[in-house]
Short mmCIF file of C-alpha atoms and ligand atoms in Angstrom, two decimals:
data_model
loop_
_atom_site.label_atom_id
_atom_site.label_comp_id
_atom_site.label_asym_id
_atom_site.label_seq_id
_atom_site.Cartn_x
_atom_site.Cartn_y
_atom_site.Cartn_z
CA UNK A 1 32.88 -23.85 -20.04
CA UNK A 2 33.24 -26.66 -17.06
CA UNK A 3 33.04 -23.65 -14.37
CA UNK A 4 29.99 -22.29 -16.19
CA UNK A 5 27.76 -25.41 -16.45
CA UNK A 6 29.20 -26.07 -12.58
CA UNK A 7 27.62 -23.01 -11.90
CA UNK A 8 24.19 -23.19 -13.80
CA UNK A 9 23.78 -26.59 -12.03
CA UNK A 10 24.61 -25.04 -8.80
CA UNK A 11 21.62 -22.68 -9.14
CA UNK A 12 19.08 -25.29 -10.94
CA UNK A 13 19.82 -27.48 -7.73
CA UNK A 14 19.48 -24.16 -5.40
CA UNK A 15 16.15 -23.18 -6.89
CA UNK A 16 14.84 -26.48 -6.60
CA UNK A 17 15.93 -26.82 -2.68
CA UNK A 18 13.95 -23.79 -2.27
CA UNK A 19 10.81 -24.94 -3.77
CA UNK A 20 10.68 -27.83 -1.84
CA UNK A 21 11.73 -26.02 1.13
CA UNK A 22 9.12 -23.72 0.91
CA UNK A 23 6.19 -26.59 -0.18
CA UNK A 24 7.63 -28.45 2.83
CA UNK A 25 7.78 -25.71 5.49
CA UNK A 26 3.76 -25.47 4.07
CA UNK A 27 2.99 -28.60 3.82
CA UNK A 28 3.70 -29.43 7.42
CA UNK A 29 2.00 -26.03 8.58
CA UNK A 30 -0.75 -27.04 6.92
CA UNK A 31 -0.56 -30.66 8.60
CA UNK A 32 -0.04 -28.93 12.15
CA UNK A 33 -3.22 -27.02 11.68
CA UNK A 34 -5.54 -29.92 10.44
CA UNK A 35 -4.16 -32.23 13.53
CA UNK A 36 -4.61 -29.65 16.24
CA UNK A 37 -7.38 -27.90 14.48
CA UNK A 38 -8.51 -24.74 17.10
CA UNK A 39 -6.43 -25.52 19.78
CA UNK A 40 -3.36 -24.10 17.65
CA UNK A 41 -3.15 -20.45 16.11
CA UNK A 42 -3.08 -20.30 12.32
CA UNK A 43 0.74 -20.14 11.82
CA UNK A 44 2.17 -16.32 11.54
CA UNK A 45 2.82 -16.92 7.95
CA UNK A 46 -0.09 -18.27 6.97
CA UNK A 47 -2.27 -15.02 8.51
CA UNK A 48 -0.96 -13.27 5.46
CA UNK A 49 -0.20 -16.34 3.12
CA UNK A 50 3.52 -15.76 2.79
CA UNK A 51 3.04 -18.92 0.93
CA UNK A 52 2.48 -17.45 -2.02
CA UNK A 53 5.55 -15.54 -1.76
CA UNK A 54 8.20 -16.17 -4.51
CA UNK A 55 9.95 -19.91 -3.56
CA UNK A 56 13.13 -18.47 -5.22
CA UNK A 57 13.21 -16.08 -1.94
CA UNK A 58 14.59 -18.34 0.43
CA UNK A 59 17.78 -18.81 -1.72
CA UNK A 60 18.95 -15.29 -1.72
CA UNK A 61 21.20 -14.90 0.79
CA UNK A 62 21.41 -11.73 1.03
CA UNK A 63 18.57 -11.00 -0.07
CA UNK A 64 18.72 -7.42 -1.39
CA UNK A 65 16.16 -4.57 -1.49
CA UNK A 66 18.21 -2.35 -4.23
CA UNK A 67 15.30 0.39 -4.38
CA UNK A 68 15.07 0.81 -0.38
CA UNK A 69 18.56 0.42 0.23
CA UNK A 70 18.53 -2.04 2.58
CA UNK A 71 19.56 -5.88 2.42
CA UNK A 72 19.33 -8.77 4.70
CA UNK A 73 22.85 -9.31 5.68
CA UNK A 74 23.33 -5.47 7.21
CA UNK A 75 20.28 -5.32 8.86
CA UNK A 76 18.65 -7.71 11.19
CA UNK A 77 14.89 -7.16 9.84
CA UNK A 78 13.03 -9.01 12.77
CA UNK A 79 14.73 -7.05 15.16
CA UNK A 80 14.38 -3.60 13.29
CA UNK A 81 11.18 -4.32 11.68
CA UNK A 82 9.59 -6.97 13.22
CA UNK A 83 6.90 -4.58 15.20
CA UNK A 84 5.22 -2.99 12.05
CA UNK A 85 2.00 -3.74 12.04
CA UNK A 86 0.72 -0.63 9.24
CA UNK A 87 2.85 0.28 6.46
CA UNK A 88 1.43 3.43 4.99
CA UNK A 89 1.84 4.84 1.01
CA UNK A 90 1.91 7.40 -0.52
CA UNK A 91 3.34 9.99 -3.69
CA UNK A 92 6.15 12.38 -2.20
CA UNK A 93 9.17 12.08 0.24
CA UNK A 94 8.24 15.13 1.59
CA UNK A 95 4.97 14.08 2.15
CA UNK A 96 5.30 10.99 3.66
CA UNK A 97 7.96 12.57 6.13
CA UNK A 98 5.24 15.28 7.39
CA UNK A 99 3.11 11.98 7.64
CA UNK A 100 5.75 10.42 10.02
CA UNK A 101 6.20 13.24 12.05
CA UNK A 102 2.34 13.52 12.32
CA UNK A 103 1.99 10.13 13.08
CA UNK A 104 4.41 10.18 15.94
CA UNK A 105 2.14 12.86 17.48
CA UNK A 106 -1.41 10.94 16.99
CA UNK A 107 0.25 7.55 18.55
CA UNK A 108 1.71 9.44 21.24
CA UNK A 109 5.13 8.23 20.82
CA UNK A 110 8.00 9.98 22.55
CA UNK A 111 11.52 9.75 20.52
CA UNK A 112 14.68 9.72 22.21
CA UNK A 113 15.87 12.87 21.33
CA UNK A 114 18.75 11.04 20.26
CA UNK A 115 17.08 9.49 17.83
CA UNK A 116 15.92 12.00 15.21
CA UNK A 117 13.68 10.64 12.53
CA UNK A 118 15.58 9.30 9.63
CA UNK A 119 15.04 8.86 6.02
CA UNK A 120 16.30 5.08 6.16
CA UNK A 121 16.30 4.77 2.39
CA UNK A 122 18.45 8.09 1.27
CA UNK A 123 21.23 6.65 -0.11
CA UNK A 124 18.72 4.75 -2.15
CA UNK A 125 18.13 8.17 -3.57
CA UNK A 126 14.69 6.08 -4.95
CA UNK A 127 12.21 6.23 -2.34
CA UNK A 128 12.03 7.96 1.10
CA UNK A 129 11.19 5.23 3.55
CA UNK A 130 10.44 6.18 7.76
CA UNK A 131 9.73 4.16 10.76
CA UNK A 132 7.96 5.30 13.80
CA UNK A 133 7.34 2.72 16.62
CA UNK A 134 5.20 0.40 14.48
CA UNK A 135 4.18 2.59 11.63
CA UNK A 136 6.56 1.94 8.41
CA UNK A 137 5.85 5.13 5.77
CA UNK A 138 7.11 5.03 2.25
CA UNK A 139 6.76 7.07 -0.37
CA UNK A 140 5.90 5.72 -3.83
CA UNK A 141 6.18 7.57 -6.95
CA UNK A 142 3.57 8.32 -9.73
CA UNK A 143 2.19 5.30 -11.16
CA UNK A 144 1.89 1.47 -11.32
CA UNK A 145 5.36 0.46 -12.33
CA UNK A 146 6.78 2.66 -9.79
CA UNK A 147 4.47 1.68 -6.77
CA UNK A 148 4.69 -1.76 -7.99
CA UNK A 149 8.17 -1.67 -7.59
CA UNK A 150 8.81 -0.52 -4.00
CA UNK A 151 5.48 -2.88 -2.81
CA UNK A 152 7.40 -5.90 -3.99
CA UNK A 153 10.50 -4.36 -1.95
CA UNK A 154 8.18 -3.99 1.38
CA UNK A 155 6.05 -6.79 1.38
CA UNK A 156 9.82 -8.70 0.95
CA UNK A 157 10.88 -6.51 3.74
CA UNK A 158 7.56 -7.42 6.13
CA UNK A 159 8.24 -11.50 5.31
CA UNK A 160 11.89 -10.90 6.52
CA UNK A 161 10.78 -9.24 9.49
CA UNK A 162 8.13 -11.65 10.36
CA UNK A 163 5.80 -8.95 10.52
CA UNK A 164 2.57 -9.93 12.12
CA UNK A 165 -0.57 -9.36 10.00
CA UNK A 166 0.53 -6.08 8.48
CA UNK A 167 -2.05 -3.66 7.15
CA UNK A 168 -1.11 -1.45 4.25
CA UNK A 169 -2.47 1.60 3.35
CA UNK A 170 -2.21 3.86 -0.33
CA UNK A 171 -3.05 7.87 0.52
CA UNK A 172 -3.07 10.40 -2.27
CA UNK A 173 -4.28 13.20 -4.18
CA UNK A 174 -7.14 12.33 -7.18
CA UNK A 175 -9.66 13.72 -9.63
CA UNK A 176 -13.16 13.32 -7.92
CA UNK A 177 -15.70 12.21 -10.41
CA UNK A 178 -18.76 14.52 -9.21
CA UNK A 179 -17.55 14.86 -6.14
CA UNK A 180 -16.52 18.30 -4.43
CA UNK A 181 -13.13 19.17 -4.30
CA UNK A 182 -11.76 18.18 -0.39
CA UNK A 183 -13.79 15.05 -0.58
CA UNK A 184 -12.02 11.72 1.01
CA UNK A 185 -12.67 8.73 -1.50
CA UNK A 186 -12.12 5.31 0.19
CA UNK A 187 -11.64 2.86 -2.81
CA UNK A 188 -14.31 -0.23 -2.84
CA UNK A 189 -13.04 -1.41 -6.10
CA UNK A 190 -10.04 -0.31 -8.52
CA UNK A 191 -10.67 -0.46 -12.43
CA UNK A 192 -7.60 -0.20 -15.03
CA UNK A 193 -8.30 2.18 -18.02
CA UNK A 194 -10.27 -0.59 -19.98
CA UNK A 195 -12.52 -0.84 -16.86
CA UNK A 196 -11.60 -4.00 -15.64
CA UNK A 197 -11.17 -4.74 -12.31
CA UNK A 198 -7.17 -6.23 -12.47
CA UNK A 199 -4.27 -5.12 -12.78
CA UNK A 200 -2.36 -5.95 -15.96
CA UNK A 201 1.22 -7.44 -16.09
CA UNK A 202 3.02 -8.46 -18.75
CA UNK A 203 5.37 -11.76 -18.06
CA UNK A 204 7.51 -13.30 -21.04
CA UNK A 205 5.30 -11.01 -23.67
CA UNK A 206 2.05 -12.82 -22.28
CA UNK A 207 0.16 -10.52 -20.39
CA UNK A 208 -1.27 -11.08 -16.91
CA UNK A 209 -4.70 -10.28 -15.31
CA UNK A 210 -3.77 -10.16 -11.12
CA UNK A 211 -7.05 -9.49 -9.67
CA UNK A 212 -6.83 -5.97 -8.10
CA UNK A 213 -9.01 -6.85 -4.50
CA UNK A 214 -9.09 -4.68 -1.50
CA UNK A 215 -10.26 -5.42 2.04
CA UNK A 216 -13.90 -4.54 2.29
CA UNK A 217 -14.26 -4.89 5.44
CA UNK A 218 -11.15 -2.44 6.43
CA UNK A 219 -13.04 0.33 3.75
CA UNK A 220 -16.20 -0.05 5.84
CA UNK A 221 -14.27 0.47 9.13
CA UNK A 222 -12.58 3.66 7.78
CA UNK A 223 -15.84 4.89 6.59
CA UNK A 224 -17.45 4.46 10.15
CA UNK A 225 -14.45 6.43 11.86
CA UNK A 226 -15.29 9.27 9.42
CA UNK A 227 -17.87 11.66 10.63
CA UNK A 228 -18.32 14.38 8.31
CA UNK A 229 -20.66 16.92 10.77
CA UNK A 230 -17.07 17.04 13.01
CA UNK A 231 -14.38 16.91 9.84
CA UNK A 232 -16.43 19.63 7.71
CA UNK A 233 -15.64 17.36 4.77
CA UNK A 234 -17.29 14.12 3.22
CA UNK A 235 -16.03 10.59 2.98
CA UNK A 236 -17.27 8.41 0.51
CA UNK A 237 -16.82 5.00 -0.95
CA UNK A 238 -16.86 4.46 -3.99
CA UNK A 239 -14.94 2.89 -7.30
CA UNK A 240 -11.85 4.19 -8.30
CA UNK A 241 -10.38 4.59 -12.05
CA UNK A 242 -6.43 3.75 -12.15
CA UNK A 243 -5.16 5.22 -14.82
CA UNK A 244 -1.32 4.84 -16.80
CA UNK A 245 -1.19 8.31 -17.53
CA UNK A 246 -2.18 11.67 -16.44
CA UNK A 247 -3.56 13.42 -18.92
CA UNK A 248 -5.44 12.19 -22.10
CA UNK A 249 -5.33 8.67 -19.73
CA UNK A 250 -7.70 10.80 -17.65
CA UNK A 251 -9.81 12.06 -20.46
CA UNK A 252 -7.93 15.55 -19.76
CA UNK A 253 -7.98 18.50 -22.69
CA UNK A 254 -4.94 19.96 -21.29
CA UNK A 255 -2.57 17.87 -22.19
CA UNK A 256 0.48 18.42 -24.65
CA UNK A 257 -1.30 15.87 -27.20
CA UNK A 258 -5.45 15.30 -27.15
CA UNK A 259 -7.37 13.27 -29.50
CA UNK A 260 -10.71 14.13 -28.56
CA UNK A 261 -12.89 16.55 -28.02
CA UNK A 262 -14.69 17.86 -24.97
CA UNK A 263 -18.09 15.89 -25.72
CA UNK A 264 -15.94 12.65 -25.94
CA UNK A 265 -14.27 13.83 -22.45
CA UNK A 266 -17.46 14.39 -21.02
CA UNK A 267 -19.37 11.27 -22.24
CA UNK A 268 -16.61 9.35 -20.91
CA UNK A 269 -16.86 10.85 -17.77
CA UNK A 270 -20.37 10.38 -17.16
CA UNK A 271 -20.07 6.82 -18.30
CA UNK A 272 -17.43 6.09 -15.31
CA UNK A 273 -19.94 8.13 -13.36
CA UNK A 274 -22.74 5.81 -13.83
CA UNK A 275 -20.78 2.89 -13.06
CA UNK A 276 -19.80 4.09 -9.57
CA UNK A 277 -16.69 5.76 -10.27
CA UNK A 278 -16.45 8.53 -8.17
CA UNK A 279 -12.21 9.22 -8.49
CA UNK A 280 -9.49 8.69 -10.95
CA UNK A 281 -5.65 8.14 -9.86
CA UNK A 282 -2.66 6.32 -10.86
CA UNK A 283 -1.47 3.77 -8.51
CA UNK A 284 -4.64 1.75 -6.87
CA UNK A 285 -4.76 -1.60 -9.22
CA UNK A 286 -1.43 -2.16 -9.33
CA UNK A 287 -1.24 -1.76 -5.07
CA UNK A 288 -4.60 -3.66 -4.60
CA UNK A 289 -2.98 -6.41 -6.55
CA UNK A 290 0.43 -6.65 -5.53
CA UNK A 291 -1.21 -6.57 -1.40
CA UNK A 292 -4.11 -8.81 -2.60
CA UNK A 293 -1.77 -11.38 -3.95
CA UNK A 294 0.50 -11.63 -0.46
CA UNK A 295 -3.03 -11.96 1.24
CA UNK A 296 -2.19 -8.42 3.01
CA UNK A 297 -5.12 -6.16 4.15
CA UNK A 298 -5.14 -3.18 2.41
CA UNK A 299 -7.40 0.31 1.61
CA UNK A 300 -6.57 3.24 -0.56
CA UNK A 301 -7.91 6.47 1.05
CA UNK A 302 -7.14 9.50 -1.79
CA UNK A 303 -8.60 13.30 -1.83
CA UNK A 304 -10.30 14.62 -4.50
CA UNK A 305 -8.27 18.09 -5.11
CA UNK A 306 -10.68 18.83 -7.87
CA UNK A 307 -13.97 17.97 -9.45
CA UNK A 308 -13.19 16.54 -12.69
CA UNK A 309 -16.44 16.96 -14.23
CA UNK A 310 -15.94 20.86 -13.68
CA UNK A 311 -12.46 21.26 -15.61
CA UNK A 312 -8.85 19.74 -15.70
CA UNK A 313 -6.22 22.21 -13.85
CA UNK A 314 -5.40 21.97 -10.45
CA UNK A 315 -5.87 25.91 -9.60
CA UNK A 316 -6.58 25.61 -5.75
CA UNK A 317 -4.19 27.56 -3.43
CA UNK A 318 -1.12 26.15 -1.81
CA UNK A 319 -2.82 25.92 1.22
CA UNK A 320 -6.18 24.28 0.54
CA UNK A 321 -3.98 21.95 -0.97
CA UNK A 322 -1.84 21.62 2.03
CA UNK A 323 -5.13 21.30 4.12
CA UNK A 324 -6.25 18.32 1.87
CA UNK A 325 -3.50 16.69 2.18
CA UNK A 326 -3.72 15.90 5.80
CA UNK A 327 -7.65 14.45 5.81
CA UNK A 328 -6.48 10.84 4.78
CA UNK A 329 -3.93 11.24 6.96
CA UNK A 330 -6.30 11.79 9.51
CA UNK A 331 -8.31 9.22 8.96
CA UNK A 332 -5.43 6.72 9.12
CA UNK A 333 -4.18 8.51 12.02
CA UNK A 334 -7.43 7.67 13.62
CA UNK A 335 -7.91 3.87 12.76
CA UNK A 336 -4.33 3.26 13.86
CA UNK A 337 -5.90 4.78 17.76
CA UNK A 338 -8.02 2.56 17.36
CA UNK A 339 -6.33 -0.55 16.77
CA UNK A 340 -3.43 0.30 18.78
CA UNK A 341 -5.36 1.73 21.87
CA UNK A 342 -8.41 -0.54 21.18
CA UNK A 343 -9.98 2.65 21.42
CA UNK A 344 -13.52 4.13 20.45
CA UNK A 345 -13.02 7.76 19.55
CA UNK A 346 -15.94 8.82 20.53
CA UNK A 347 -15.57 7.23 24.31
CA UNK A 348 -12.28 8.23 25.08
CA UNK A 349 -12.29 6.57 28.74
CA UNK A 350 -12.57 2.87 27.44
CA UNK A 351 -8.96 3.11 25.39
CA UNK A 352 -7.06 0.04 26.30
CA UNK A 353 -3.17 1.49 25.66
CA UNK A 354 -1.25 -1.14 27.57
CA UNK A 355 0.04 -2.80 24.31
CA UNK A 356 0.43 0.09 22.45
CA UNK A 357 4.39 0.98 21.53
CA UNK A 358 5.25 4.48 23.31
CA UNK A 359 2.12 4.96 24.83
CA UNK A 360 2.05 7.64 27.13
C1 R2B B 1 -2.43 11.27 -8.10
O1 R2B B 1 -1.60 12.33 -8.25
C2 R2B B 1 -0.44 11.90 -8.99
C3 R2B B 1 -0.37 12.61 -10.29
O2 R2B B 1 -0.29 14.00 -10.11
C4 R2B B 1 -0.57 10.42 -9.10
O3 R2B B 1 0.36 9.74 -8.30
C5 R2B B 1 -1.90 10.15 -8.58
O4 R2B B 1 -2.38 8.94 -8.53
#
């Protein structure tokens, strides 16, 4: 009984040294900027507010990421991920390693050959995680609890590694909303299934309303790099509806269980229509909140593999599939140039690629 209350008070006084340890370390960031105003940068931390980061975090020691595999006292994250600057989602391992092995390519980085590109999560056996030069790629599951879950494992893992204004990214597959299929939405706002712009979570039976935000400004940069004469496809911007489930959560009649009919489906589809909807997927609320509440810039880029006011099943070949897949890819591909190389794709000679990781 003595050893257990020994214990509790142990961890009452340990939680409370980290709350004021983290209101301090703020406190006198805060007092740093006022007093030196412009001359000083806005502290590291604060760029992406890891202020609002769980005060319990400092305590943990190690702190473990059980999902990914990894924990603080095995790896040294500064040193092994302290250079991300994008960390890019998305559904599949498999997926997400073609994406790697892409991206290496597009940012010209050369690989020892020792050094073969490694699924640093395996033993996880959760989620497939890959870094090339500063481009972390994870994969993420179907759905909010299970993207929710590995986002609070890599935003942890970025705030380890001290990483420097990281800029997240969500690419998938979705239902376009009378849009044609191969169609590359870029998210302006996420809606949950009642149409509300948040992203629900339920704490101590209560539930939660996190506001589900993306970064405008990074959607209207993607849009300008796309240029649909050249890709042969549109890109479009546009609301997106997250849904729980796949099929009667999507107003689907193929599903084992439907309790409508197809009026109801297509009434409700035209309603989201009229609102701005133009996709539906799975994950986007729950990752604009999670990156909107770390104050991390963020943009969900998903192709439409079918037009959902035209039917439910997914009947286009393997390949067109396989061909979709790679547009937001692209697209990603082609803002990372740019912020890497500082470099205009359509004036090649101005790229700037002193600073860029492996540049050749
Ligand atoms: C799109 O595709 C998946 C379901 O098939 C899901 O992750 C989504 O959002």
């Amino acid at each position: 009984m003595g050893d257990k209350c020994e214990k509790n008070m142990h961890k009452n006084v340990c939680d409370l040294k980290a709350m004021v340890n983290a209101q301090n370390k703020r406190i006198d960031e805060l007092i740093r900027f006022i007093r030196e105003g412009s001359k000083t940068d806005i502290p590291q931390e604060m760029t992406w507010c890891t202020c609002n980061l769980n005060p319990y975090l400092e305590c943990l020691n190690p702190d473990i990421l059980y999902h990914l595999n990894l924990d603080t006292k095995s790896t040294d994250f500064p040193k092994v991920f302290g250079d991300v600057r994008f960390v890019c989602l998305g559904g599949t391992g498999a997926r997400m390693e073609k994406f790697a092995n892409f991206i290496i390519s597009e940012i010209g980085l050369k690989l020892s050959m020792a050094v073969e590109l490694r699924n640093i999560s395996a033993d996880g056996h959760r989620y497939a995680l890959f870094k090339v030069g500063p481009v972390l790629v994870a994969s993420h599951g179907i759905g909010g609890p299970s993207i929710s879950i590995v986002l609070h494992e890599l935003i942890k893992l970025v705030h380890h590694a001290k990483c420097q204004d990281p800029v997240f990214f969500r690419m998938g597959t979705c239902g376009g909303i009378g849009v044609e299929p191969g169609t590359l939405v870029i998210t302006s706002q996420p809606l949950d299934g009642q149409l509300r712009p948040v992203y629900e979570v339920v704490v101590h039976t209560q539930p939660q309303l996190r506001p589900a935000l993306l970064d405008q400004a990074l959607a209207k940069e993607l849009i300008a790099l796309s240029n649909p004469c050249e890709d042969g496809y549109d890109t479009v911007l546009g609301k997106t509806l997250c849904a729980n489930d796949f099929y009667e959560g999507q107003s689907r009649l193929d599903g084992a269980f439907c309790g409508y009919n197809p009026q109801k489906k297509m009434c409700f589809l035209q309603q989201i229509s009229q609102m701005g909807v133009v996709n539906m997927e799975m994950e986007s609320t729950a990752f604009a909140a999670l990156t909107n509440q770390a104050g991390i810039r963020a943009a969900v880029i998903c192709v439409a593999i079918i037009n959902r006011m035209e039917g439910d099943q997914i009947n286009s070949p393997t390949c067109v599939l396989k061909d979709f897949d790679q547009r937001a890819q692209i697209l990603i591909a082609r803002y990372m140039r740019k912020v890497l190389f500082k470099c205009d794709e359509d004036n090649v000679e101005t790229c700037h690629c002193d600073d860029a990781p492996g540049c050749p």
